Each structure stands twice: as structure tokens, then as C-alpha cells.
XYZ file of C-alpha atoms in Angstrom:
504
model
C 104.789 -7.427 -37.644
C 104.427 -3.812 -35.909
C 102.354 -1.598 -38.210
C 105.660 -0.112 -38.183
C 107.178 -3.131 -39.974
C 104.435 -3.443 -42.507
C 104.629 -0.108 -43.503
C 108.706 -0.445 -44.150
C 107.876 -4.279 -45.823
C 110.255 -4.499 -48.819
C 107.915 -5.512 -52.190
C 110.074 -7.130 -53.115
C 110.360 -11.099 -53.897
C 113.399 -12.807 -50.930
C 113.864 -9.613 -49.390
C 111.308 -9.964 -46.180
C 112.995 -11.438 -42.612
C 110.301 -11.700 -40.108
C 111.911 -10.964 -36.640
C 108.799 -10.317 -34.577
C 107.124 -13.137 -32.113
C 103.996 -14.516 -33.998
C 101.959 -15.225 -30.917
C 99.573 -12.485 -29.577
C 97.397 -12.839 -26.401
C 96.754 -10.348 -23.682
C 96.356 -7.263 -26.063
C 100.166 -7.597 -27.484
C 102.715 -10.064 -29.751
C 104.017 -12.530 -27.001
C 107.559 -13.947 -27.119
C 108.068 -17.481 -27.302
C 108.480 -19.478 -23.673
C 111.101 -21.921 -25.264
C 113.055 -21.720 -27.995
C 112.707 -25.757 -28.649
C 111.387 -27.877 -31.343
C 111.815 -24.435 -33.666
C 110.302 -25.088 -37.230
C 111.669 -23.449 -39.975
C 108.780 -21.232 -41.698
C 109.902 -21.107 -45.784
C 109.303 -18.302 -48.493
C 107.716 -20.699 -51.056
C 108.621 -18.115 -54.015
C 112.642 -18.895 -53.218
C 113.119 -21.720 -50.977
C 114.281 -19.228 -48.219
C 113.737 -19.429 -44.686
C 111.359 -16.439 -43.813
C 111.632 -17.066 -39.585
C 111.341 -19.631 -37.341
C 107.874 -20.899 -36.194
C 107.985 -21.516 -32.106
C 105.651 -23.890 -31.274
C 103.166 -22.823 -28.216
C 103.577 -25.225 -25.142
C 100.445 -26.202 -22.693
C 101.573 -22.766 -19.989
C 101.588 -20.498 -23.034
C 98.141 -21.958 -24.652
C 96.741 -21.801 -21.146
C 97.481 -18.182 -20.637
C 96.250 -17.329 -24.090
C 92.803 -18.910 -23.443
C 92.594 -17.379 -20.195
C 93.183 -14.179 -21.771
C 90.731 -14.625 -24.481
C 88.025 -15.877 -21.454
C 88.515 -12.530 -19.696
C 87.674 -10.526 -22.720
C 84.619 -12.953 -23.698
C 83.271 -11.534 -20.481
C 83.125 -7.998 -21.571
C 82.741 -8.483 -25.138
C 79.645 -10.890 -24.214
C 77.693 -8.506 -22.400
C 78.048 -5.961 -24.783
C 75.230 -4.892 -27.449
C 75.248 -6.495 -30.509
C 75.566 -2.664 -31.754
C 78.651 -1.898 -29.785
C 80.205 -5.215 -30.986
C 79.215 -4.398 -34.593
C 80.891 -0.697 -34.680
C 84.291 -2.477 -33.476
C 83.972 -4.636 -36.332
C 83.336 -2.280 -38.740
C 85.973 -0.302 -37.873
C 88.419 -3.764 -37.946
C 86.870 -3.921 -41.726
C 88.229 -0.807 -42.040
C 91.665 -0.942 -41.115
C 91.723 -4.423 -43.146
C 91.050 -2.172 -46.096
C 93.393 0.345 -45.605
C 96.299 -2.036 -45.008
C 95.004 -4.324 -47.800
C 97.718 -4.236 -49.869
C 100.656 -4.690 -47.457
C 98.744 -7.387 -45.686
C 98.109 -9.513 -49.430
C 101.795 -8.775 -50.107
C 103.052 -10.436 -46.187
C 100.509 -12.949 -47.083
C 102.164 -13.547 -50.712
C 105.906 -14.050 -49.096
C 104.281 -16.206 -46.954
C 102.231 -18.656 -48.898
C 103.352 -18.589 -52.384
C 100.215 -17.511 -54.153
C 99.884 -14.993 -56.939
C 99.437 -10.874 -55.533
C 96.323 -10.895 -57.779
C 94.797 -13.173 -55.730
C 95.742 -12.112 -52.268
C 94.963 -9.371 -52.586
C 91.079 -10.662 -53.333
C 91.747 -12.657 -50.533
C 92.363 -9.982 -48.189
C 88.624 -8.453 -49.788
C 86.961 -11.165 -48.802
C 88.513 -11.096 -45.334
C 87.190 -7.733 -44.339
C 83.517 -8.108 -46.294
C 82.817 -11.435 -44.129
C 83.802 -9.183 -41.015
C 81.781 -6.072 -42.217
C 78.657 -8.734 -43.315
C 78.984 -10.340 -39.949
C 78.780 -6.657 -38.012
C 75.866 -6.165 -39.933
C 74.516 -9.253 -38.020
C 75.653 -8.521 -34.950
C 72.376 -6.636 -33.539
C 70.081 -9.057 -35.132
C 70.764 -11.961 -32.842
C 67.458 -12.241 -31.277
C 65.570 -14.873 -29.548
C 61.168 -15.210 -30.223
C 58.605 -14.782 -27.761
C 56.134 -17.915 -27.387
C 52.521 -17.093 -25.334
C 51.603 -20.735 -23.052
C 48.433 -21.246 -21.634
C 46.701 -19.114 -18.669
C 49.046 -15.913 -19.166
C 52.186 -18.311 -18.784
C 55.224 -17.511 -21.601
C 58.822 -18.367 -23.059
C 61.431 -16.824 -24.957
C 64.482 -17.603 -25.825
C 67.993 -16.308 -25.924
C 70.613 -16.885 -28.502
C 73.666 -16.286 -26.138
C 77.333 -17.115 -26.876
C 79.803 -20.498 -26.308
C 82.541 -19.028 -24.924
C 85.946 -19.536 -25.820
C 86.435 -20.899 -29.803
C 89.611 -22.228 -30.963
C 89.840 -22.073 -34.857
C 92.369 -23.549 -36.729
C 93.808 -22.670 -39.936
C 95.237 -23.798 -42.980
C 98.320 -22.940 -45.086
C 96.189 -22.005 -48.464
C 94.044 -18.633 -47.085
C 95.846 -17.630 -44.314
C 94.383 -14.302 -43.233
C 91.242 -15.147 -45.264
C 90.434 -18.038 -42.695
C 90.898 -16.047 -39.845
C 88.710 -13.690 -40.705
C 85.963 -16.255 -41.142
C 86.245 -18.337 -38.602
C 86.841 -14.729 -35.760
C 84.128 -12.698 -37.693
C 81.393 -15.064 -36.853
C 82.457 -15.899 -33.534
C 82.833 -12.240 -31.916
C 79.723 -11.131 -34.117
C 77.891 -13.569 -31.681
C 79.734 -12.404 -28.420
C 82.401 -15.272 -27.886
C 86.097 -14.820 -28.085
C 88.766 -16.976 -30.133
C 92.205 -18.713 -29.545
C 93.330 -18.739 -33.483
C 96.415 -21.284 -34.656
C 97.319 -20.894 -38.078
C 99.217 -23.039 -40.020
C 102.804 -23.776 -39.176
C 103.698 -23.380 -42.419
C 102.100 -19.708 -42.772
C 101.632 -18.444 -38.817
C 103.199 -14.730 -40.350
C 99.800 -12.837 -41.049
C 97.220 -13.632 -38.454
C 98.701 -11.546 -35.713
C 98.220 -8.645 -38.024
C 94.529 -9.514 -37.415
C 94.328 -9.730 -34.077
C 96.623 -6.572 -34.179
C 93.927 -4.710 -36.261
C 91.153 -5.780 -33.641
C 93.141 -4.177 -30.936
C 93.463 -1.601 -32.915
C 89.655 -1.384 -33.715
C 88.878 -1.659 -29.989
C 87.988 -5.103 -28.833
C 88.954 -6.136 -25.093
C 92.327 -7.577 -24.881
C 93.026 -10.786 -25.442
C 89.419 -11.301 -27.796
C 90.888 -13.072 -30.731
C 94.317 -14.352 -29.212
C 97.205 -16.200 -32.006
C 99.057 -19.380 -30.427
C 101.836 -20.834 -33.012
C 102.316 -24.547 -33.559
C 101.606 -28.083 -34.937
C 99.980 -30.888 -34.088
C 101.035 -30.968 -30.377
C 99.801 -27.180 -29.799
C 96.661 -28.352 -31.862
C 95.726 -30.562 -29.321
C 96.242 -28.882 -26.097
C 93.526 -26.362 -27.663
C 91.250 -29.168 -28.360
C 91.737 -30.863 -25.175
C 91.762 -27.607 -22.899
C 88.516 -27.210 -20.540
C 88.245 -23.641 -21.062
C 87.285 -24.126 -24.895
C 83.853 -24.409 -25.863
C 84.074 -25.149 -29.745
C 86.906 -25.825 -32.014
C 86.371 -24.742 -35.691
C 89.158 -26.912 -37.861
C 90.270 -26.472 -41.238
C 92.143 -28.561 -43.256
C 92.321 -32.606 -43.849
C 90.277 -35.071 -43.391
C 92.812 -37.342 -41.227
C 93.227 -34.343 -39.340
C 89.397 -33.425 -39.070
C 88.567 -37.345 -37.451
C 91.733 -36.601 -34.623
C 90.108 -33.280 -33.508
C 86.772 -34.816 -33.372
C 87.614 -37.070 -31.428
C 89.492 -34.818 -28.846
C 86.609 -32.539 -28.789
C 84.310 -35.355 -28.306
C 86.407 -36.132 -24.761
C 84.686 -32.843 -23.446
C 81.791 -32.410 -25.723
C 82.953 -29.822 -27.147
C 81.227 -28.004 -30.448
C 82.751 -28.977 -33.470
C 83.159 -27.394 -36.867
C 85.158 -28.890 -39.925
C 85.736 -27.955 -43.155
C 87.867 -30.869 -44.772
C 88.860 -31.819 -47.751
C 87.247 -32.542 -51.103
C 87.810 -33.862 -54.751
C 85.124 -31.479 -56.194
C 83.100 -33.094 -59.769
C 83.080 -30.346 -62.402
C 80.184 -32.037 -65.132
C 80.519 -30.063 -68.234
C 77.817 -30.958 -70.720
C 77.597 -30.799 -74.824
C 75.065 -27.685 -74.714
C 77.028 -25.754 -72.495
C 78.953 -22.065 -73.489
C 82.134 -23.549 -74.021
C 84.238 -20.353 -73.811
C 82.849 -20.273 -70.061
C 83.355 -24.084 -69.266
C 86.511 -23.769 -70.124
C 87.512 -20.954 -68.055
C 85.310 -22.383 -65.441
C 87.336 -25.444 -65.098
C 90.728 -23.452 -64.905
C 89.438 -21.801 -62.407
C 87.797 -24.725 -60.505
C 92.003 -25.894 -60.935
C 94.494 -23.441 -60.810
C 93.783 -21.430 -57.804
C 95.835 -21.107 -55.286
C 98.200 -23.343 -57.274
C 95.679 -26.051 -56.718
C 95.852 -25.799 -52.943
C 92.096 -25.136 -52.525
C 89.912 -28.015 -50.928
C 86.506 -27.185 -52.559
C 88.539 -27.235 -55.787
C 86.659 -29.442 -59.136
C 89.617 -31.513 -60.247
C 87.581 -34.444 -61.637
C 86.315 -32.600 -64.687
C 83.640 -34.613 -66.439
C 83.112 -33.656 -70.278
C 80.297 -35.086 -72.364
C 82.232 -36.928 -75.108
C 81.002 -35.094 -77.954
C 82.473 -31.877 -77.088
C 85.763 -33.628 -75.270
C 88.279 -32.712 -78.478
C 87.178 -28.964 -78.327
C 87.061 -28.866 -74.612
C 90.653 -30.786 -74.452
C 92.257 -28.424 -76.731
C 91.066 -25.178 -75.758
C 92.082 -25.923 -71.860
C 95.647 -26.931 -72.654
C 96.230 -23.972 -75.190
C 95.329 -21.800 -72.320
C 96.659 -23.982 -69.927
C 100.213 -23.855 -71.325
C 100.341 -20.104 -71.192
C 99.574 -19.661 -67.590
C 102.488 -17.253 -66.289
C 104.150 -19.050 -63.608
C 106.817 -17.457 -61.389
C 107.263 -14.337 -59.252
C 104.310 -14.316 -56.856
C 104.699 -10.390 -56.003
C 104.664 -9.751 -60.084
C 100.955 -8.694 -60.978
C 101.430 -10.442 -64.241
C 102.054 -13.641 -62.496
C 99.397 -16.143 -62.356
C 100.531 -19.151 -60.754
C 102.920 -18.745 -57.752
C 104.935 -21.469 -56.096
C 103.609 -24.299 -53.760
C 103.625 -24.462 -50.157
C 106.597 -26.778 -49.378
C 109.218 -28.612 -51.163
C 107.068 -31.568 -49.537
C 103.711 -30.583 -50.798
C 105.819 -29.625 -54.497
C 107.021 -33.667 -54.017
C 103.753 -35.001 -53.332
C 102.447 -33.395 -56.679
C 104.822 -34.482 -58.927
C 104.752 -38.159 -57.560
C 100.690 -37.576 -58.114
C 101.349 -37.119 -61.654
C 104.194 -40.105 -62.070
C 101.458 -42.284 -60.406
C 98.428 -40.910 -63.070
C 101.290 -41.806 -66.441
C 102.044 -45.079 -64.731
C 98.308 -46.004 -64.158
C 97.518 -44.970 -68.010
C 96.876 -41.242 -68.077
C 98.712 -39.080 -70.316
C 99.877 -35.824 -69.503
C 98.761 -33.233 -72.423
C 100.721 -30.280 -70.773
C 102.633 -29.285 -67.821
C 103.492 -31.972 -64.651
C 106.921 -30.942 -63.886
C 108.824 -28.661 -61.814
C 109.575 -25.257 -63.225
C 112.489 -23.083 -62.673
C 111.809 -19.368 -63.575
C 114.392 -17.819 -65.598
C 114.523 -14.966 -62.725
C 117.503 -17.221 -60.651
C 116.501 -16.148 -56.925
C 113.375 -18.293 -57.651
C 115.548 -21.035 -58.364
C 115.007 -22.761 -55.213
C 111.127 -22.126 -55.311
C 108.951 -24.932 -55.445
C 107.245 -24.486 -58.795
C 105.600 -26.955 -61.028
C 103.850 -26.437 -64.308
C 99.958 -26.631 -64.130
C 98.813 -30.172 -65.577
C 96.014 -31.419 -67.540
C 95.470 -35.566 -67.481
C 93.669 -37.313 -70.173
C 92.534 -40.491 -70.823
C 91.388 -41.031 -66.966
C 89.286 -43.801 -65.042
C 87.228 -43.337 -62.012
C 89.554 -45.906 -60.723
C 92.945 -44.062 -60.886
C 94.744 -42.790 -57.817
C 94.899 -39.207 -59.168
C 90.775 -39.455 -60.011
C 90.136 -40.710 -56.087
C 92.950 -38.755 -53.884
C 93.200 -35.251 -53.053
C 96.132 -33.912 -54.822
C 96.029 -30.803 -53.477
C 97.738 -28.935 -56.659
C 97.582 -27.661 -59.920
C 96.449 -31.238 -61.600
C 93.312 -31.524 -63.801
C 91.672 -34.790 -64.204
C 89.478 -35.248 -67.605
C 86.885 -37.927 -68.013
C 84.450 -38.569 -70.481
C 80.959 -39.087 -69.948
C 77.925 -40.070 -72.393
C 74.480 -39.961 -70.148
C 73.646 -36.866 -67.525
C 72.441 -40.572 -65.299
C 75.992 -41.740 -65.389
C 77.924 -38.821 -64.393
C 75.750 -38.209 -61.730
C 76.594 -41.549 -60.278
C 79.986 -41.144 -61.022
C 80.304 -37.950 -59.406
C 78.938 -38.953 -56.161
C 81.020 -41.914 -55.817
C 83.608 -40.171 -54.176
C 83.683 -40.523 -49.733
C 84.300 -36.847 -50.626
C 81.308 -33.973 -50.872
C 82.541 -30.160 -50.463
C 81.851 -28.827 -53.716
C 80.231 -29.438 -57.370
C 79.661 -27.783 -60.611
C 77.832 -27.887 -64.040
C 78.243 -25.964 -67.110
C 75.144 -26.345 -69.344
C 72.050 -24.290 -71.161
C 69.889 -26.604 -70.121
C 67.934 -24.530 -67.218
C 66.089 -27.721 -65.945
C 69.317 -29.902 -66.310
C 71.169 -27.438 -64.286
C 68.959 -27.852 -61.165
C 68.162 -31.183 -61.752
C 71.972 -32.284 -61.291
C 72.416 -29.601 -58.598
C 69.492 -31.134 -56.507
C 71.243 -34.670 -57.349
C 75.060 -34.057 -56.607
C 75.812 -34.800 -52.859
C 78.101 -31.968 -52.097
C 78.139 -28.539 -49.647
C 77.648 -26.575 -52.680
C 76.879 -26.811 -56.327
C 78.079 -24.151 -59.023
C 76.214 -23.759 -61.628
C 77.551 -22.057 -64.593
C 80.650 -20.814 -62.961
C 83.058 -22.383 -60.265
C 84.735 -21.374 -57.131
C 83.115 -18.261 -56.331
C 82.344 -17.966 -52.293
C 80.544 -14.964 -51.531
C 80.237 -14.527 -47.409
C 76.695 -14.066 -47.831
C 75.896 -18.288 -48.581
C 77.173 -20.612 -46.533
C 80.101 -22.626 -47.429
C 80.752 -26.630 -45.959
C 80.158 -30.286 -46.654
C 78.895 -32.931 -46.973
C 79.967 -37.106 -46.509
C 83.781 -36.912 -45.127
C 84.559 -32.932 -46.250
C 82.601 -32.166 -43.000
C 80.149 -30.604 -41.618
C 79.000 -27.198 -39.940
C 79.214 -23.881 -42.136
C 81.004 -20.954 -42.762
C 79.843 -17.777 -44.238
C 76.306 -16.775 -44.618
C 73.238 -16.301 -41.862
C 73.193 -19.726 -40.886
C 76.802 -19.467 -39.384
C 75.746 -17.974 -36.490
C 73.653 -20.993 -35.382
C 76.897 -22.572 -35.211
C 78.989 -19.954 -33.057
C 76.232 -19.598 -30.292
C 73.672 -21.465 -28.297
C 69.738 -20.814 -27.577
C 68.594 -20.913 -23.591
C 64.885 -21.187 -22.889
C 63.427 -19.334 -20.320
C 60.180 -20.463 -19.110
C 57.633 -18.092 -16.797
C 55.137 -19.063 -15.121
C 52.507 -15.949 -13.983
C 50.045 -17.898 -11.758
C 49.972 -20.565 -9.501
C 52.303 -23.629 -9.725
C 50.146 -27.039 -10.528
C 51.637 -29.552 -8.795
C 50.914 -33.432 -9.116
C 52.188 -33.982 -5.366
């Protein structure tokens, strides 16, 4: 949308038509080539159609990346200082606009305005904490024998391609661009298909901020569009979120060039609550290692883990607050749940939970779809947030990604036997443990094979620590110092000051 648009955006829930071209390369929004193989983009909240999604063919990605290359050009031989005051200002704008960008993002994805709108935080503080590292790339100086010396540079790849995922949107783009142009390279973003409405903002707002056209360029599409980025030889790394089937395809296309390769893939997160732990916290811990983002969130801890002395308390006090989560209008600031992505995704769920009853797990609250008494979110795709007792390590909804609002419980007796338990998973993006026990608490984060481990609290991703995973969630990082390791490459320059000493 024109800054224009977002500043006349209605805030209101089925209101929104999105009528300008979602691609952006060259410094400005680029219509669509071909109108063909249109996809349908959906307003989760009511089942409407919000625009159509025109998928990006191989002319259109080619001119995109060559736009992007020409501005990696300037933007790499720039200071780190000059690149960081363009991002700052970028951080800027972000702010200012926050609140029309979280609402876009809202109609777009479904999730609660409460949270977007921390979304849209964290979006511009991992662009501001990545301008602040901008003019500390630096290489080190090493002294050889007889005057001779080395140093190295940390210079940049080049053209990155990240793509996104439907559950952060704008979120994602900022942390996959803000590393990459912090360390000189430029980036060919594809979001979602199923949420491509609020990235162009960002690469509208980097214009805006100053960077050379065509830095971080926005090509719509699917799978097809995917992998013409993956496959093109002007790309030097891809950056992929989402799932793991997913993750193993664009591996192996960027293996056919060698390309860099981030992922950040899926997970099915242990949350090990033990008998000394706060309760009050544990509780809310595991809601919010649940609930998020309607349960769309990869790093989420949905196999919750509760010492069986305290499982009766712990059972009861998560369904009574379970039960009163306010589902419905996702523009509402009341509103704590929103609706899922897709009627699909809404499907999948529910099936999920008529799987878990039919392989012995009851359902102590929610599981079904919800219709909110307001009747334009009748055709929403809402469900009530679940909790599952009475779970094995063997059921389909303890080993599979559910991808929403489902909560596993399973009892545990020994801190030995949940560990095991909660590394038997091909799974490792995130872990968590509630307990007073200080030595306990490192102990079992030193032992659980995951990305990160949250201890005391869950789901909390400050863009100061890096975020990634281990086993089949991936590998790479996002966020924190190490990230830029990962979004640039070190040359060593060897010089010689006397004679050369040959052997021939």
C-alpha cells in the first residue's frame, strides 16, 4: 500500500481491499507480468478475499535480483556508519507507522492487534540493534615472521533471498533484511503467499529511509517462484523459513550452486514443568509457550511435561484459564486469540484433535471450531484453544507439528526420564523448564538438544541472542552477534614485505 493507503486503512474488521501490486524492485511497487495462476489471498478474521496474490515468473524474479545486485554495489562499498544511519532512520519510520502496519498485518494474518503490534516492536529493534552493528564489522591483524603480515576482511555475499512465513509476516522480514544490509549485501524477500500484503511496506520504508534502489526487493509467489530464487546464479544465500519438507527442497536447490544456506524449520518444543516450580508462572508459561499466534509459532512448547505430583493443580488451573481466552475479532484489543491462517490450516487442526480422542486422549477444553457471535466473523476460521490429557509419547498429536492452538500434557516422575523423553523428538528448535531448583534448571538446559532453552519463562526472543536449531528444525541463526557470521564472508589477505623464498 502507498503511505497514502495506510494512512486512509479502515480499522475496521472486513473492511480492507488491497488494490496495489505487492511486488517492489527497482525503487517502486511493480505490477504483475501475467495475470495467471492468480491465488486468492484470504482475511482469516472473515473468510473474505483480501486481493489476489500474482505469482512472480522467472523474467520478473530475474529483474528483481538484478535490481537488488545493482544496489549491493553501492550499498557494499559504503561505511558501515553510512549503512547504519539508513537503518536507523528505517527503525524510525517502522515506529512511527507501527500501528497501521500491526493493523495491515492483523487483516492479513489473523492474529490478535495486541500482538502485532509487539510484532511490529520487535521488527524495528532487530533493525536498530543490527545498525548498531553495522560499523563494528571488522577483520584482525595477524604479525608472520620476518616483518611479513595478514588481516582479514569480513566482506559481504551478495545477493540474499529470504523467504518468509505466514505466522510473522513483517517481523521476518525485518530479521532476515536487517542482518543482511547491516553487513553490506542486498535481499530478494518472498513472503508467504498466504500473507505477501505487508512486506512491501518494508521495502517501502527503506526507500524511504534512503537505501539504493532495488536493496531489499519483494517478489510474490509459491513454490514455483521459490525456486527460481533458489536456483538463480545471481543469489549468493537463501535464508528459508518455514517447514521442514520445505527446508530439505531448498537445500537441495541451493546445494546445485553452493549456495549459503539458512533454515529455520519447524519444531515440537518440550516444556518440562517440575513439582518445585512457581506454579502461577508455569502455568502462564505454558499458555504462552501455546497460544501464540493461535498456535502458529514453530519454536512453540506443545509437549508440556508435568511432574505427576503437581499434574491435578497444573491441569486445572490451565483449563480454567484456558476456557476464558477471548477468541474473535482480531482488530479488538480485548481479543486474545484471532483466527487461523486458512480454512486448510483451521482443517488440519481439528482433524489433529479427532486423531489425539481416537488414539486415547481426552480433550479437557476447547478443540472445535468457534463462531463469534459478531456474524461477519462467521466465515472466519476460528477454533477454540485445546488442552489434551491423558497423552503418550507415541500419539500422533505428541510427535507431529500441529501448528495450532493444541496443548499436549504428559506426566513425568524422574528429571532422567523426561529428559530422554524430551529429546526423542527428530525435532530441536526450542525447550523450557519451570523449576526452583537453580542447579536443576541448568542441568536440564545443558541436557535438552534444542536451539534454545527457556528457563523459567517461554517464548520470549529478544534480537540480542540468537535464535535457530538444532536436529531437523535447522540450522544457522537469527538474531544476536553471531548472525552476522552468517550474512557475510572473511577474505585473507596475505603480505609479504621481503623477498619471496622459493623452493624452485
Amino acid at each position: 500500500m502507498e503511505p497514502s493507503t495506510l494512512d486512509l486503512l479502515g480499522t475496521v474488521t472486513g473492511t480492507v481491499v488491497v488494490t496495489e501490486p505487492l511486488n517492489f524492485w527497482g525503487g517502486q511497487r511493480v505490477k504483475p507480468r501475467q495475470q495467471a495462476n492468480a491465488e486468492p489471498v484470504f482475511e482469516p478474521a472473515t473468510g473474505r478475499v483480501l486481493c489476489q496474490m500474482f505469482p512472480c515468473g522467472s523474467e520478473e524474479v530475474d529483474e528483481a535480483i538484478k535490481s537488488a545486485h545493482s544496489a549491493y554495489l553501492k550499498w557494499s562499498k559504503m561505511a558501515g556508519m553510512e549503512r547504519a544511519r539508513i537503518m536507523l532512520e528505517a527503525a524510525r519510520i517502522i515506529r512511527e507507522k507501527r500501528d497501521k502496519i500491526a493493523k495491515l498485518e492483523v487483516i492479513n494474518n489473523g492474529k490478535s492487534i495486541t500482538e502485532a503490534v509487539v510484532d511490529i516492536d520487535v521488527a524495528w529493534q532487530c533493525i536498530e540493534y543490527y545498525a548498531g552493528m553495522a560499523a563494528t564489522l571488522a577483520g584482525q591483524h595477524v604479525q608472520l615472521p620476518g616483518g611479513a603480515f595478514a588481516y582479514t576482511r569480513r566482506e559481504a555475499l551478495g545477493v540474499c533471498v529470504g523467504i518468509g512465513a505466514f505466522n510473522y509476516p513483517f517481523q521476518v522480514a525485518a530479521w532476515k533484511s536487517a542482518p543482511a544490509l547491516a553487513c553490506g549485501n542486498a535481499m530478494v524477500f518472498k513472503p508467504s503467499p498466504m500473507t505477501p500484503v505487508t512486506a512491501v511496506l518494508l521495502a517501502e520504508i527503506y526507500k524511504e529511509a534512503g537505501v539504493p534502489e532495488g536493496l531489499f526487493c519483494v517478489v510474490q509467489g509459491g513454490a514455483d517462484t521459490g525456486s527460481l530464487l533458489c536456483h538463480h546464479p545471481g543469489v549468493a544465500k537463501v535464508s528459508f523459513t518455514g517447514s521442514v519438507p520445505t527446508g530439505k527442497k531448498v537445500m537441495e536447490m541451493a546445494a546445485k550452486s553452493v549456495k549459503h544456506v539458512t533454515l529455520e524449520l519447524g519444531g515440537k518444543s518440550p516444556l518440562l514443568i517440575f513439582k518445585d516450580c512457581e506454579l502461577e508462572n508455569a502455568v502462564k508459561g505454558a499458555l504462552m509457550a501455546n497460544f501464540l499466534t493461535q498456535g502458529q509459532v514453530c519454536c512453540n512448547g506443545t509437549r508440556v511435561y508435568v511432574q505427576r505430583e503437581i499434574m491435578p493443580q497444573f491441569l486445572e488451573e490451565v483449563v480454567k484459564r484456558t476456557k476464558v481466552i477471548p477468541v474473535g475479532d482480531p482488530l479488538l484489543d480485548d481479543t486474545r486469540m484471532g483466527a487461523l491462517i486458512s480454512k486448510p490450516q483451521l482443517d488440519k487442526v481439528l482433524a489433529y484433535v479427532n486423531q489425539a480422542k481416537k488414539e486415547g486422549a481426552r480433550v479437557l477444553c476447547g478443540g472445535d471450531s468457534f463462531v463469534p457471535s459478531d456474524p461477519k466473523l462467521k466465515g472466519g476460521y476460528f477454533m477454540s484453544p485445546c488442552v489434551l490429557d491423558n497423552c503418550r509419547d507415541d500419539m500422533t498429536c505428541v510427535k507431529e507439528e500441529i501448528f495450532g492452538p493444541v496443548m499436549s500434557v504428559l506426566p513425568f516422575d524422574t528429571e532422567e526420564e523426561v529428559i530422554k523423553r524430551a529429546n526423542n523428538s527428530p525435532f530441536g528448535l526450542a525447550s523450557g523448564v519451570f523449576t526452583r531448583d537453580i542447579s536443576r534448571a541448568h542441568r536440564v538446559a545443558e541436557n535438552l538438544q534444542a536451539g534454545t532453552c527457556f528457563i523459567n519463562n517461554y517464548n520470549i526472543s529478544p534480537v540480542e541472542v540468537p535464535f535457530g536449531g538444532y536436529k531437523m528444525s535447522g540450522f544457522g541463526r537469527e538474531n544476536g552477534q553471531v548472525t552476522i557470521e552468517y550474512y557475510s564472508q572473511l577474505k585473507t589477505v596475505v603480505v609479504e614485505m621481503g623477498d619471496v623464498d622459493s623452493l624452485f
